[in-house]
Coordinates of N, CA and C and ligand atoms in Angstrom, one line a residue:
M4 N -1.0 -19.4 -55.0 CA -1.0 -20.9 -55.6 C 0.2 -20.8 -56.7
K5 N 1.5 -21.3 -56.2 CA 2.4 -20.8 -57.6 C 2.3 -21.4 -59.2
V6 N 2.5 -20.8 -59.9 CA 2.2 -21.2 -61.2 C 3.2 -21.1 -61.9
A7 N 3.8 -21.6 -63.0 CA 4.6 -21.6 -64.0 C 3.9 -21.6 -65.3
F8 N 3.2 -20.5 -65.7 CA 3.1 -20.2 -66.9 C 4.5 -20.7 -67.7
I9 N 3.4 -21.7 -68.9 CA 4.8 -22.0 -70.1 C 4.1 -22.2 -71.3
D10 N 4.7 -22.1 -72.4 CA 4.5 -21.6 -73.8 C 4.8 -23.2 -74.2
R11 N 4.2 -23.5 -75.4 CA 4.5 -24.7 -76.3 C 5.3 -25.0 -77.1
D12 N 5.3 -24.5 -78.1 CA 5.8 -24.6 -79.6 C 7.5 -23.8 -79.7
G13 N 8.8 -24.4 -79.4 CA 9.9 -23.8 -79.6 C 10.2 -23.8 -77.6
V14 N 9.4 -24.1 -76.4 CA 9.5 -24.0 -75.4 C 9.6 -25.6 -74.9
L15 N 8.7 -26.6 -74.9 CA 8.8 -27.9 -74.8 C 8.9 -28.6 -75.7
I16 N 8.1 -28.1 -76.8 CA 8.1 -29.5 -78.1 C 9.3 -28.1 -79.1
F17 N 9.2 -29.2 -79.8 CA 10.4 -28.0 -81.5 C 9.3 -27.2 -82.5
E18 N 9.7 -26.7 -82.9 CA 9.1 -26.0 -83.2 C 9.2 -25.7 -84.7
P19 N 8.4 -26.0 -85.5 CA 9.3 -26.0 -86.8 C 9.0 -24.6 -87.7
Q20 N 10.6 -24.4 -88.0 CA 10.6 -22.8 -88.7 C 10.0 -22.5 -89.9
D21 N 9.5 -23.2 -90.7 CA 9.0 -23.3 -91.7 C 7.3 -22.6 -92.0
D22 N 6.7 -23.6 -91.2 CA 5.5 -23.2 -90.5 C 4.7 -23.2 -89.8
F23 N 5.5 -23.6 -88.4 CA 5.3 -23.2 -87.0 C 4.2 -24.0 -86.4
Q24 N 4.0 -25.2 -87.5 CA 2.8 -26.1 -87.1 C 2.9 -27.3 -86.7
V25 N 3.0 -27.8 -85.6 CA 3.1 -28.7 -85.1 C 1.6 -30.1 -85.4
D26 N 2.3 -31.0 -86.5 CA 0.8 -31.2 -86.3 C 1.1 -32.8 -87.2
S27 N 2.1 -32.9 -86.7 CA 2.5 -35.0 -87.0 C 3.2 -34.8 -86.1
L28 N 3.4 -36.6 -85.8 CA 4.2 -36.9 -84.7 C 5.8 -36.9 -85.5
E29 N 5.6 -37.2 -86.8 CA 7.4 -37.0 -86.7 C 7.8 -35.7 -86.6
K30 N 7.1 -34.6 -87.0 CA 7.4 -32.9 -86.4 C 7.8 -33.3 -84.9
Y31 N 7.1 -34.0 -83.7 CA 6.7 -33.9 -82.7 C 8.4 -34.3 -81.8
R32 N 8.7 -33.9 -81.0 CA 10.3 -33.5 -80.6 C 10.5 -32.6 -78.7
I33 N 10.1 -33.5 -77.9 CA 10.6 -32.8 -76.7 C 12.0 -32.1 -76.5
L34 N 11.9 -31.1 -76.5 CA 13.4 -30.2 -76.3 C 14.1 -30.5 -75.5
P35 N 15.3 -30.3 -75.2 CA 16.2 -30.9 -74.2 C 16.0 -30.0 -73.2
D36 N 16.6 -30.8 -71.7 CA 16.1 -30.4 -70.3 C 14.5 -30.8 -69.9
V37 N 13.7 -30.6 -71.0 CA 12.2 -30.4 -70.7 C 11.4 -31.2 -69.3
I38 N 12.3 -32.4 -69.5 CA 11.5 -33.5 -68.4 C 12.6 -32.5 -67.0
D39 N 13.2 -32.4 -67.1 CA 14.0 -32.5 -65.5 C 13.0 -31.1 -65.2
G40 N 13.8 -30.3 -66.4 CA 13.0 -29.0 -65.9 C 12.1 -29.0 -64.9
L41 N 10.4 -29.7 -65.6 CA 9.4 -29.5 -65.3 C 9.2 -30.0 -64.1
K42 N 10.4 -31.5 -63.8 CA 10.3 -32.1 -62.6 C 10.6 -31.0 -61.2
E43 N 11.5 -29.8 -61.4 CA 12.0 -29.3 -60.8 C 11.2 -28.5 -60.1
L44 N 10.4 -27.9 -61.1 CA 9.5 -27.2 -60.9 C 8.4 -27.3 -60.0
I45 N 8.4 -28.9 -60.1 CA 7.0 -29.3 -59.3 C 7.8 -29.3 -57.5
D46 N 8.4 -29.5 -57.7 CA 9.6 -29.9 -56.6 C 9.4 -28.9 -55.9
Q47 N 9.8 -27.5 -56.5 CA 9.6 -26.2 -56.3 C 8.5 -26.1 -55.9
G48 N 7.0 -27.0 -55.4 CA 5.9 -26.7 -55.6 C 4.9 -25.8 -56.6
Y49 N 5.6 -25.8 -57.6 CA 5.0 -24.7 -58.7 C 4.1 -25.7 -59.8
K50 N 2.6 -25.3 -59.9 CA 1.9 -26.1 -60.4 C 2.2 -25.6 -62.2
L51 N 2.0 -26.4 -62.8 CA 2.2 -26.1 -64.5 C 0.9 -25.8 -64.9
V52 N 0.7 -24.6 -65.9 CA 0.1 -24.5 -66.8 C 0.1 -23.5 -68.0
M53 N 0.1 -24.9 -69.2 CA 0.5 -24.4 -71.1 C -0.9 -23.2 -71.6
V54 N 0.3 -22.4 -72.1 CA -0.6 -21.4 -72.5 C -0.1 -21.6 -74.1
T55 N -0.9 -21.6 -75.0 CA -0.4 -21.8 -76.1 C -0.9 -21.4 -77.6
N56 N -0.8 -20.3 -78.2 CA -1.3 -20.3 -79.6 C -0.9 -20.8 -80.4
Q57 N -2.0 -21.5 -81.0 CA -2.3 -23.0 -82.2 C -3.1 -21.9 -83.5
N58 N -2.4 -21.0 -84.4 CA -3.0 -21.0 -85.8 C -3.9 -21.5 -86.1
G59 N -5.4 -21.2 -86.6 CA -6.7 -22.1 -87.2 C -6.7 -23.6 -86.6
I60 N -6.5 -24.0 -85.5 CA -7.1 -25.4 -85.4 C -8.9 -25.4 -86.0
G61 N -8.9 -26.9 -86.4 CA -10.4 -27.0 -86.5 C -10.5 -26.1 -88.1
T62 N -9.1 -25.6 -89.1 CA -9.6 -24.9 -90.4 C -8.2 -26.5 -91.1
D63 N -9.0 -25.9 -92.7 CA -8.2 -26.7 -93.1 C -6.3 -27.1 -93.2
S64 N -6.6 -26.2 -92.5 CA -4.6 -25.9 -92.8 C -4.0 -26.8 -91.5
F65 N -5.6 -26.8 -90.6 CA -4.9 -27.6 -89.4 C -6.1 -28.3 -88.7
P66 N -6.4 -29.7 -89.5 CA -7.4 -30.2 -88.9 C -7.1 -30.0 -87.4
E67 N -8.4 -30.7 -86.4 CA -8.3 -31.0 -85.1 C -7.7 -31.9 -84.8
E68 N -8.0 -32.9 -85.5 CA -7.7 -34.4 -84.9 C -5.7 -34.4 -84.9
D69 N -5.3 -33.3 -85.8 CA -3.6 -33.3 -86.3 C -3.1 -32.9 -85.0
F70 N -4.1 -31.8 -84.5 CA -3.2 -31.2 -83.7 C -3.3 -31.9 -81.9
L71 N -4.6 -32.5 -81.4 CA -4.9 -33.3 -80.8 C -4.0 -34.4 -80.8
L72 N -2.9 -35.6 -82.0 CA -2.4 -36.4 -82.3 C -1.2 -36.0 -81.0
V73 N -0.5 -35.1 -81.9 CA 0.7 -33.8 -81.5 C 0.3 -33.6 -79.3
Q74 N -0.8 -33.2 -79.7 CA -0.8 -32.9 -78.0 C -1.3 -34.0 -76.8
N75 N -1.9 -34.7 -77.6 CA -2.0 -36.2 -76.4 C -1.1 -37.0 -76.0
K76 N -0.6 -37.0 -77.1 CA 0.7 -37.2 -77.4 C 1.8 -36.8 -76.4
L77 N 2.4 -35.5 -76.0 CA 3.1 -34.8 -74.9 C 2.3 -34.9 -73.8
L78 N 1.1 -34.6 -73.5 CA 0.5 -34.8 -72.0 C 0.9 -36.3 -71.5
E79 N 1.0 -37.2 -72.5 CA 0.6 -38.6 -72.2 C 2.2 -39.1 -71.9
D80 N 3.0 -38.1 -72.3 CA 4.7 -38.8 -72.4 C 5.4 -37.9 -71.1
L81 N 4.5 -36.6 -71.1 CA 4.8 -36.1 -69.8 C 3.6 -36.3 -68.4
R82 N 2.9 -37.3 -68.6 CA 2.6 -37.9 -67.9 C 3.2 -39.3 -67.2
N83 N 3.5 -40.2 -67.8 CA 4.4 -41.4 -68.3 C 5.7 -41.1 -66.5
E84 N 6.1 -39.7 -67.4 CA 7.3 -39.2 -66.1 C 6.6 -38.9 -64.8
G85 N 5.7 -38.9 -64.4 CA 5.1 -37.7 -63.7 C 5.0 -36.5 -63.7
I86 N 4.6 -36.2 -64.5 CA 4.4 -34.3 -64.4 C 3.0 -34.4 -65.1
E87 N 2.0 -33.8 -64.4 CA 0.5 -33.4 -64.6 C 0.7 -31.8 -65.0
F88 N 0.0 -31.3 -65.6 CA -0.3 -29.9 -65.9 C -1.6 -29.8 -65.1
E89 N -1.9 -29.0 -64.7 CA -2.8 -28.0 -63.9 C -3.7 -28.0 -64.9
K90 N -3.2 -27.0 -65.8 CA -4.2 -26.7 -67.3 C -4.1 -26.3 -68.2
V91 N -4.5 -26.6 -69.4 CA -3.8 -26.5 -70.5 C -4.5 -25.7 -71.7
F92 N -4.4 -24.3 -71.7 CA -5.6 -23.2 -72.5 C -4.1 -23.3 -73.9
V93 N -6.1 -23.0 -75.0 CA -4.8 -23.6 -75.8 C -5.3 -22.4 -77.0
C94 N -5.2 -21.3 -77.4 CA -6.2 -20.1 -78.2 C -6.2 -21.0 -80.1
P95 N -7.2 -21.3 -80.5 CA -6.8 -22.2 -81.5 C -7.4 -21.1 -83.2
H96 N -7.2 -19.3 -82.7 CA -8.0 -18.7 -83.8 C -6.5 -18.5 -84.0
F97 N -6.5 -17.9 -85.7 CA -5.3 -16.9 -86.2 C -5.4 -15.3 -85.7
A98 N -4.6 -14.7 -85.9 CA -4.1 -13.5 -85.8 C -4.9 -12.6 -85.8
E99 N -5.7 -13.0 -87.5 CA -6.5 -11.7 -87.4 C -7.9 -11.9 -87.6
D100 N -8.4 -12.7 -86.1 CA -9.2 -13.6 -86.2 C -9.8 -12.4 -84.6
G101 N -8.9 -11.9 -84.7 CA -9.1 -10.7 -83.7 C -10.1 -11.4 -82.0
C102 N -9.7 -12.7 -81.4 CA -10.2 -12.7 -80.4 C -9.4 -12.5 -79.2
A103 N -10.4 -13.3 -78.4 CA -9.8 -12.4 -76.9 C -9.1 -13.2 -75.7
C104 N -8.6 -13.9 -76.6 CA -8.1 -15.1 -76.3 C -6.5 -15.8 -76.9
R105 N -6.3 -14.8 -77.7 CA -4.2 -15.0 -78.3 C -3.3 -14.2 -77.9
K106 N -3.0 -15.0 -76.9 CA -1.2 -14.2 -76.4 C -0.9 -13.2 -76.9
P107 N -0.8 -11.8 -77.2 CA -0.2 -11.4 -75.1 C -1.9 -10.8 -74.5
K108 N -3.6 -11.3 -75.3 CA -4.7 -11.3 -74.3 C -3.9 -12.4 -73.5
T109 N -5.1 -11.9 -72.6 CA -5.2 -12.6 -71.4 C -6.1 -13.8 -71.1
G110 N -7.8 -13.6 -72.6 CA -8.4 -14.4 -72.0 C -8.8 -15.9 -71.7
M111 N -7.4 -16.8 -72.5 CA -7.2 -17.7 -71.8 C -7.8 -17.9 -70.3
V112 N -6.6 -17.1 -69.8 CA -6.4 -17.7 -67.9 C -7.4 -16.7 -67.0
D113 N -8.0 -15.9 -67.6 CA -8.9 -14.6 -66.7 C -9.7 -15.6 -65.7
E114 N -10.9 -17.1 -66.7 CA -11.5 -17.3 -65.3 C -10.0 -18.1 -64.0
F115 N -9.6 -18.6 -65.2 CA -8.1 -19.3 -64.1 C -8.0 -18.6 -62.8
L116 N -7.7 -17.5 -63.7 CA -6.7 -16.3 -62.1 C -7.7 -15.8 -61.3
K117 N -9.6 -15.5 -62.4 CA -10.2 -15.5 -60.7 C -10.1 -16.2 -59.3
E118 N -10.1 -17.6 -60.1 CA -10.7 -19.0 -59.3 C -9.7 -19.1 -58.6
I119 N -8.7 -18.8 -58.5 CA -6.9 -18.8 -57.7 C -6.6 -18.0 -57.2
D120 N -5.5 -17.3 -55.6 CA -5.0 -16.9 -55.3 C -3.6 -16.6 -55.6
L121 N -3.3 -15.8 -57.1 CA -1.8 -16.0 -57.7 C -0.2 -15.5 -57.0
D122 N 0.0 -16.3 -56.6 CA 1.3 -16.0 -55.8 C 3.1 -15.4 -56.5
K123 N 3.2 -14.6 -55.8 CA 4.1 -13.5 -56.3 C 5.4 -14.4 -56.8
A124 N 5.8 -15.2 -57.0 CA 6.8 -15.8 -57.2 C 6.3 -16.7 -58.7
S125 N 5.0 -16.5 -59.1 CA 4.7 -17.1 -60.2 C 5.1 -16.9 -61.6
F126 N 5.4 -17.2 -62.7 CA 6.1 -16.4 -63.8 C 5.7 -17.3 -64.7
M127 N 6.0 -16.7 -66.4 CA 6.1 -17.2 -67.5 C 7.4 -17.4 -67.9
I128 N 7.1 -18.8 -68.8 CA 8.0 -19.8 -69.9 C 8.1 -19.0 -71.2
G129 N 8.6 -18.1 -72.0 CA 8.0 -18.4 -73.0 C 9.6 -17.9 -74.6
D130 N 9.1 -17.7 -75.7 CA 10.2 -17.6 -76.4 C 10.1 -17.0 -77.2
R131 N 8.5 -16.0 -77.2 CA 8.7 -14.4 -78.0 C 8.0 -13.6 -77.1
D132 N 8.6 -12.4 -77.7 CA 7.7 -10.9 -76.8 C 6.4 -10.7 -76.2
T133 N 5.7 -12.0 -77.5 CA 3.9 -12.1 -77.4 C 3.7 -12.3 -75.8
D134 N 4.8 -13.6 -75.5 CA 4.8 -14.2 -73.8 C 5.6 -13.4 -72.8
L135 N 6.1 -12.5 -73.4 CA 6.6 -11.5 -72.3 C 5.7 -10.5 -72.3
Q136 N 5.3 -9.8 -73.1 CA 3.7 -8.9 -73.3 C 2.9 -9.8 -71.9
F137 N 2.5 -10.8 -72.7 CA 1.3 -11.8 -71.6 C 1.6 -12.0 -70.0
A138 N 3.1 -12.3 -70.0 CA 3.7 -11.8 -68.8 C 2.8 -10.7 -68.1
E139 N 3.3 -9.9 -68.3 CA 2.9 -8.6 -68.1 C 1.8 -8.3 -67.6
N140 N 1.5 -8.6 -68.7 CA -1.0 -8.1 -68.5 C -1.6 -9.4 -67.4
I141 N -0.7 -10.2 -67.4 CA -1.5 -11.0 -66.5 C -0.5 -10.6 -64.7
G142 N 0.3 -9.7 -64.8 CA 1.0 -9.0 -64.0 C 2.3 -10.3 -63.0
V143 N 2.7 -11.5 -64.0 CA 3.7 -12.1 -63.5 C 5.3 -11.8 -63.9
R144 N 6.7 -12.2 -63.8 CA 7.5 -12.0 -64.5 C 7.5 -12.6 -65.5
G145 N 8.3 -12.5 -66.5 CA 8.1 -12.9 -67.9 C 9.2 -13.5 -68.3
F146 N 9.7 -14.7 -68.7 CA 11.3 -15.3 -68.9 C 11.4 -15.9 -70.1
K147 N 12.6 -15.2 -71.2 CA 12.3 -15.4 -72.2 C 13.7 -16.2 -72.7
I148 N 13.0 -17.7 -73.2 CA 14.3 -18.6 -73.7 C 14.4 -18.6 -75.3
E149 N 15.6 -19.0 -75.6 CA 16.1 -19.1 -77.0 C 15.1 -20.0 -77.7
T150 N 14.1 -20.4 -78.8 CA 13.1 -20.4 -79.5 C 14.4 -22.3 -80.0
N151 N 13.6 -23.2 -79.1 CA 13.9 -24.3 -79.3 C 15.4 -24.9 -79.0
S152 N 16.0 -24.1 -77.7 CA 17.2 -24.1 -77.8 C 16.9 -25.4 -76.3
K153 N 17.6 -24.7 -75.2 CA 17.3 -26.1 -74.4 C 16.0 -25.1 -73.3
F154 N 15.6 -25.7 -72.1 CA 14.8 -25.3 -71.0 C 15.3 -24.9 -70.4
L155 N 15.4 -23.8 -70.0 CA 15.4 -23.3 -68.7 C 15.1 -22.6 -67.7
I156 N 15.1 -23.4 -66.5 CA 14.4 -22.5 -65.3 C 14.3 -21.5 -64.6
P157 N 14.0 -20.7 -64.6 CA 14.5 -19.1 -63.9 C 14.9 -19.5 -62.1
R158 N 16.3 -19.0 -61.9 CA 16.0 -19.3 -61.0 C 16.1 -17.4 -60.2
L159 N 15.1 -17.5 -59.1 CA 14.2 -16.0 -58.6 C 15.0 -15.9 -57.9
Ligands
ZN223 ZN1 -8.1 -17.1 -79.6

């Protein structure tokens, strides 16, 4: 399976640079070229897999319903464009929680990777060094794009 692993905030949707948290529809904005880029990846035979760290979902600082409001809107907007994500993985923890799923750790995708035969053309797109480290940790190429800029898909 050819998989495009894709970070969410700063890559698919705008990431506020003050609190790094997209917790209301007012803050929600799909970034330029995301729709076309995702469609092109699908045309190239890629399955889309979202991998995102979301600090403290389910705590007072980030109630789950606030997360879901934005997340469900994003998935709905993409679905309306014919874009479906094969899998969506979310780490809801804080860095200091020391969980096994926060990127660059691989806990979010370990089971998934056991279930599939990962094609060598798979890759990860993110805007942070932790995304590149995550890519390395699961053995795929990592591509870094600038936070909140245009969505670029790798030319392999
Ligand atoms: Zn976690």
